[in-house]
Short mmCIF file of C-alpha atoms and ligand atoms in Angstrom, two decimals:
data_model
loop_
_atom_site.label_atom_id
_atom_site.label_comp_id
_atom_site.label_asym_id
_atom_site.label_seq_id
_atom_site.Cartn_x
_atom_site.Cartn_y
_atom_site.Cartn_z
CA MET Z 1150 14.94 -14.31 9.02
CA ARG Z 1151 12.31 -11.83 10.17
CA LYS Z 1152 13.44 -8.29 9.18
CA ASN Z 1153 12.12 -4.82 9.69
CA ILE Z 1154 11.31 -3.41 6.30
CA VAL Z 1155 10.16 0.05 5.10
CA ALA Z 1156 9.29 -0.05 1.37
CA GLY Z 1157 8.09 2.76 -0.80
CA ASN Z 1158 5.57 1.87 -3.43
CA TRP Z 1159 5.83 4.67 -5.95
CA LYS Z 1160 2.89 3.28 -7.95
CA MET Z 1161 2.51 5.08 -11.37
CA ASN Z 1162 3.81 8.35 -10.09
CA CYS Z 1163 7.25 9.08 -11.20
CA ASP Z 1164 8.62 9.49 -14.59
CA LEU Z 1165 12.46 9.16 -15.10
CA PRO Z 1166 13.54 12.81 -14.13
CA THR Z 1167 11.21 12.62 -11.07
CA SER Z 1168 12.37 9.19 -10.00
CA GLN Z 1169 16.09 10.06 -10.32
CA LYS Z 1170 15.52 13.36 -8.33
CA LEU Z 1171 13.68 11.55 -5.60
CA ILE Z 1172 16.58 9.08 -5.38
CA TRP Z 1173 19.19 11.94 -5.26
CA GLU Z 1174 17.15 13.44 -2.46
CA LEU Z 1175 17.07 10.08 -0.55
CA LYS Z 1176 20.78 9.61 -1.02
CA LYS Z 1177 21.45 13.23 0.31
CA ALA Z 1178 19.32 12.69 3.42
CA LEU Z 1179 20.23 8.98 4.16
CA LYS Z 1180 21.68 8.38 7.63
CA PRO Z 1181 24.42 5.80 7.96
CA ASP Z 1182 22.22 3.39 9.66
CA TYR Z 1183 18.58 2.44 10.00
CA ASN Z 1184 17.03 -0.47 11.96
CA CYS Z 1185 15.07 -1.58 8.94
CA GLU Z 1186 15.78 -2.55 5.26
CA LEU Z 1187 14.80 0.17 2.83
CA MET Z 1188 13.22 -0.51 -0.44
CA ILE Z 1189 11.76 1.51 -3.24
CA ALA Z 1190 9.42 0.42 -6.05
CA PRO Z 1191 9.66 2.82 -9.11
CA SER Z 1192 7.77 2.09 -12.31
CA PHE Z 1193 9.30 -0.35 -14.73
CA PRO Z 1194 11.11 2.05 -17.03
CA CYS Z 1195 12.77 3.68 -14.09
CA ILE Z 1196 13.98 0.46 -12.42
CA TYR Z 1197 17.38 0.13 -14.15
CA PRO Z 1198 18.50 3.73 -13.72
CA ALA Z 1199 17.21 3.49 -10.02
CA PHE Z 1200 19.29 0.33 -9.55
CA ASN Z 1201 22.44 1.97 -10.81
CA SER Z 1202 21.83 5.13 -8.79
CA THR Z 1203 21.35 3.16 -5.55
CA LEU Z 1204 24.27 0.77 -5.87
CA ASP Z 1205 26.32 2.63 -3.28
CA THR Z 1206 23.44 2.78 -0.83
CA PRO Z 1207 21.42 0.36 1.34
CA ILE Z 1208 18.26 1.03 -0.79
CA GLU Z 1209 16.92 -1.96 -2.67
CA VAL Z 1210 15.05 -1.42 -5.86
CA VAL Z 1211 12.05 -3.64 -6.12
CA ALA Z 1212 9.31 -4.13 -8.79
CA GLN Z 1213 5.67 -3.33 -8.39
CA ASN Z 1214 4.46 -6.45 -10.30
CA CYS Z 1215 5.60 -9.23 -12.68
CA SER Z 1216 4.16 -11.68 -15.03
CA GLU Z 1217 3.48 -15.18 -14.02
CA GLN Z 1218 4.59 -16.34 -17.52
CA GLU Z 1219 8.17 -17.30 -18.42
CA LYS Z 1220 8.45 -15.59 -21.85
CA GLY Z 1221 6.72 -15.18 -25.16
CA ALA Z 1222 3.72 -13.57 -26.70
CA PHE Z 1223 2.35 -11.73 -23.75
CA THR Z 1224 2.23 -8.12 -24.98
CA GLY Z 1225 2.76 -5.54 -22.18
CA GLU Z 1226 4.02 -7.98 -19.69
CA VAL Z 1227 7.23 -8.03 -17.84
CA SER Z 1228 8.84 -11.25 -16.85
CA ILE Z 1229 10.80 -12.24 -13.84
CA ASP Z 1230 13.91 -13.00 -15.85
CA MET Z 1231 13.70 -9.38 -17.26
CA LEU Z 1232 13.45 -7.99 -13.81
CA GLN Z 1233 16.34 -10.00 -12.64
CA SER Z 1234 18.40 -8.93 -15.49
CA VAL Z 1235 18.07 -5.27 -14.24
CA GLY Z 1236 19.04 -6.16 -10.70
CA VAL Z 1237 15.60 -6.69 -9.15
CA LYS Z 1238 15.52 -9.29 -6.38
CA THR Z 1239 12.09 -8.48 -4.85
CA VAL Z 1240 8.66 -8.04 -6.39
CA ILE Z 1241 5.31 -6.83 -4.97
CA ILE Z 1242 2.47 -9.20 -5.83
CA GLY Z 1243 -1.15 -8.84 -5.15
CA HIS Z 1244 -1.53 -5.10 -4.50
CA SER Z 1245 -5.21 -4.29 -4.05
CA GLU Z 1246 -4.90 -1.94 -7.10
CA ARG Z 1247 -3.83 -5.01 -9.11
CA ARG Z 1248 -6.66 -7.14 -7.63
CA ASP Z 1249 -9.42 -4.39 -8.03
CA ILE Z 1250 -8.56 -2.49 -11.11
CA TYR Z 1251 -6.84 -5.21 -13.20
CA LYS Z 1252 -8.93 -8.05 -11.77
CA GLU Z 1253 -5.96 -10.16 -10.76
CA ASP Z 1254 -7.58 -13.06 -8.90
CA ASP Z 1255 -6.21 -15.46 -6.26
CA ALA Z 1256 -5.20 -18.12 -8.87
CA LEU Z 1257 -3.19 -15.61 -10.84
CA LEU Z 1258 -1.61 -14.27 -7.72
CA ALA Z 1259 -0.72 -17.75 -6.66
CA ALA Z 1260 0.94 -18.42 -10.00
CA LYS Z 1261 3.00 -15.22 -9.89
CA THR Z 1262 4.11 -15.85 -6.45
CA VAL Z 1263 5.25 -19.35 -7.08
CA ALA Z 1264 6.88 -18.31 -10.37
CA ALA Z 1265 8.84 -15.63 -8.65
CA ILE Z 1266 9.96 -17.79 -5.78
CA ASN Z 1267 11.04 -20.56 -8.09
CA LYS Z 1268 13.31 -18.03 -9.88
CA GLY Z 1269 14.80 -17.11 -6.47
CA MET Z 1270 12.86 -13.84 -5.96
CA ARG Z 1271 11.54 -12.52 -2.70
CA VAL Z 1272 7.93 -11.66 -2.80
CA ILE Z 1273 5.95 -8.98 -0.96
CA PHE Z 1274 2.63 -10.41 -1.04
CA CYS Z 1275 -0.17 -7.94 -0.40
CA CYS Z 1276 -3.58 -8.71 1.19
CA GLY Z 1277 -6.38 -6.67 2.81
CA GLU Z 1278 -10.06 -6.12 3.08
CA HIS Z 1279 -12.56 -3.54 1.59
CA LEU Z 1280 -14.42 -1.33 4.03
CA GLU Z 1281 -17.86 -3.17 3.61
CA ILE Z 1282 -16.06 -6.41 4.61
CA ARG Z 1283 -14.69 -4.86 7.77
CA LYS Z 1284 -18.01 -3.33 8.50
CA ALA Z 1285 -19.59 -6.77 8.22
CA GLY Z 1286 -16.92 -8.27 10.48
CA ASP Z 1287 -15.54 -10.47 7.75
CA HIS Z 1288 -12.00 -9.11 7.58
CA PHE Z 1289 -10.16 -12.00 9.27
CA SER Z 1290 -11.78 -14.59 7.02
CA THR Z 1291 -11.28 -12.49 3.84
CA VAL Z 1292 -7.64 -11.87 4.58
CA GLY Z 1293 -7.19 -15.40 5.58
CA ASN Z 1294 -8.71 -16.55 2.38
CA GLN Z 1295 -6.30 -14.44 0.29
CA ILE Z 1296 -3.29 -15.81 2.18
CA GLU Z 1297 -4.51 -19.37 1.97
CA LYS Z 1298 -5.18 -19.34 -1.70
CA ALA Z 1299 -1.87 -17.84 -2.70
CA LEU Z 1300 0.48 -19.01 -0.17
CA PHE Z 1301 -0.61 -22.21 1.38
CA ASN Z 1302 0.63 -24.40 -1.62
CA LEU Z 1303 4.23 -23.20 -0.82
CA THR Z 1304 6.70 -25.22 1.37
CA PRO Z 1305 8.08 -23.69 4.58
CA ALA Z 1306 11.49 -23.33 2.72
CA GLN Z 1307 9.68 -21.32 -0.01
CA MET Z 1308 7.94 -19.22 2.56
CA GLU Z 1309 11.29 -18.01 3.69
CA GLN Z 1310 11.13 -15.82 0.44
CA VAL Z 1311 7.90 -14.36 1.37
CA VAL Z 1312 7.10 -11.00 3.14
CA ILE Z 1313 3.39 -10.20 3.75
CA ALA Z 1314 1.95 -6.79 3.52
CA TYR Z 1315 -1.42 -6.26 5.25
CA GLU Z 1316 -3.03 -3.24 3.43
CA PRO Z 1317 -6.65 -2.68 4.40
CA VAL Z 1318 -8.19 -1.10 1.20
CA TRP Z 1319 -10.12 1.40 3.08
CA ALA Z 1320 -6.77 2.88 4.49
CA ILE Z 1321 -4.90 3.12 1.08
CA GLY Z 1322 -4.52 6.79 -0.02
CA THR Z 1323 -7.46 7.83 2.18
CA GLY Z 1324 -5.57 9.41 5.13
CA GLU Z 1325 -7.47 7.01 7.23
CA THR Z 1326 -5.01 4.55 8.93
CA ALA Z 1327 -5.82 1.42 10.70
CA SER Z 1328 -5.36 2.04 14.47
CA PRO Z 1329 -2.24 0.40 15.94
CA ALA Z 1330 -4.53 -2.05 17.62
CA GLN Z 1331 -6.30 -2.89 14.39
CA ALA Z 1332 -3.04 -3.51 12.58
CA GLN Z 1333 -1.65 -5.63 15.46
CA GLU Z 1334 -4.82 -7.71 15.67
CA MET Z 1335 -4.76 -8.54 11.87
CA HIS Z 1336 -0.98 -9.16 11.99
CA ALA Z 1337 -1.21 -11.53 14.94
CA HIS Z 1338 -4.01 -13.38 13.04
CA ILE Z 1339 -1.88 -13.75 10.02
CA ARG Z 1340 0.93 -14.90 12.19
CA THR Z 1341 -1.21 -17.48 13.89
CA MET Z 1342 -2.35 -18.82 10.40
CA LEU Z 1343 1.27 -19.14 9.36
CA LYS Z 1344 2.06 -21.02 12.57
CA ASP Z 1345 -0.92 -23.34 12.24
CA HIS Z 1346 -0.09 -24.19 8.61
CA PHE Z 1347 3.64 -23.98 8.27
CA GLY Z 1348 4.84 -24.19 11.84
CA ASP Z 1349 6.54 -22.06 14.42
CA MET Z 1350 9.69 -21.17 12.41
CA THR Z 1351 7.85 -19.74 9.51
CA ALA Z 1352 5.47 -17.78 11.74
CA HIS Z 1353 8.44 -16.44 13.64
CA HIS Z 1354 10.56 -15.67 10.47
CA THR Z 1355 7.99 -14.04 8.23
CA SER Z 1356 8.02 -10.22 8.17
CA ILE Z 1357 4.52 -8.85 8.08
CA LEU Z 1358 4.33 -5.11 6.95
CA TYR Z 1359 1.33 -2.72 7.46
CA GLY Z 1360 0.37 -0.50 4.43
CA GLY Z 1361 -2.38 2.25 4.25
CA SER Z 1362 -1.68 5.93 4.90
CA VAL Z 1363 1.58 5.30 6.75
CA LYS Z 1364 3.04 8.64 7.62
CA PRO Z 1365 5.82 9.98 9.78
CA ALA Z 1366 3.27 10.96 12.35
CA ASN Z 1367 1.83 7.48 12.81
CA ALA Z 1368 4.74 5.05 11.88
CA ALA Z 1369 6.34 4.77 15.36
CA GLU Z 1370 3.08 3.65 16.94
CA LEU Z 1371 2.26 1.28 14.20
CA PHE Z 1372 5.78 -0.21 14.27
CA ALA Z 1373 5.84 -0.50 18.01
CA ASN Z 1374 3.44 -3.44 17.78
CA PRO Z 1375 5.14 -6.95 18.14
CA ASP Z 1376 3.62 -8.24 14.97
CA VAL Z 1377 4.22 -5.06 12.78
CA ASP Z 1378 7.56 -5.57 11.01
CA GLY Z 1379 7.44 -2.39 8.97
CA GLY Z 1380 5.49 -0.52 6.44
CA LEU Z 1381 4.56 -0.65 2.65
CA VAL Z 1382 4.27 3.23 2.05
CA GLY Z 1383 2.55 4.91 -0.84
CA GLY Z 1384 2.00 8.59 -0.86
CA ALA Z 1385 4.46 9.38 1.94
CA SER Z 1386 7.29 7.55 -0.04
CA LEU Z 1387 7.18 10.21 -2.87
CA ASP Z 1388 8.86 12.57 -0.49
CA ALA Z 1389 12.38 11.83 0.69
CA GLN Z 1390 12.20 13.43 4.02
CA SER Z 1391 8.83 11.80 5.02
CA PHE Z 1392 9.86 8.36 3.71
CA LEU Z 1393 13.25 8.51 5.68
CA ALA Z 1394 11.29 9.78 8.71
CA ILE Z 1395 9.10 6.69 8.50
CA ALA Z 1396 12.20 4.50 8.37
CA ASP Z 1397 13.52 6.34 11.26
CA ALA Z 1398 10.53 5.34 13.31
CA PHE Z 1399 12.04 2.06 14.11
P1 13P Y 755 -0.73 5.10 0.82
O1 13P Y 755 0.39 5.06 1.84
O2 13P Y 755 -0.77 6.23 -0.08
O3 13P Y 755 -2.04 4.96 1.53
O4 13P Y 755 -0.57 3.75 -0.04
C1 13P Y 755 -0.40 2.52 0.62
C2 13P Y 755 -0.15 1.52 -0.48
O5 13P Y 755 -0.97 1.21 -1.21
C3 13P Y 755 1.15 1.03 -0.58
O6 13P Y 755 1.33 -0.12 -1.34
#
């Protein structure tokens, strides 16, 4: 079912004390109700303490990444079973930092996605174009390709476990946000792709989040668009007040 979601991607920013302090600040400032699901994605060592500290809140603790492998000799990797054993039900896959810095390609992201889904996880699948691609006018085909390669082998039933996050790379951490019209246009394009491939139900039920310099000042105008179902927030999620102000924009 399509849901509004505001997810904070803490990236490699919070050690354990910082992570726990931020959770404490979030809990202190939480209102009884939000018109969206709230998620935070701490680093791996902080996930279990974060899970325990948020049990009495509506905040879901999610992972920033996972391995496509089941188990075994994969030094440095974290399996889906391991994440599930510490309470994680949702994982971010395909963030542009994973694609660009760690060279995760479409085939690997497709493997991670299906592995996570087959274990019953929800996946926040990220896509988005670089600035040169947008300048060349190739953003729709680039994002379309990313989605096709990682998600079009799934069944409509499996797609129920997928949330898509459109994050134009030129807007990540730059302070430059896609305009509400640019976000809506791409989200509508993605939804049309889902409709053409999977059918009306999948298109209607899939949440599509926007990410890239989402702030309290621009969240409401982004979320007001019919195809923008929330945000994947980086920098602004590291401050409890600004993260909750973004969640309040719904
Ligand atoms: P910023 O909100 O810092 O631009 O980061 C967005 C992002 O990459 C979330 O995954």
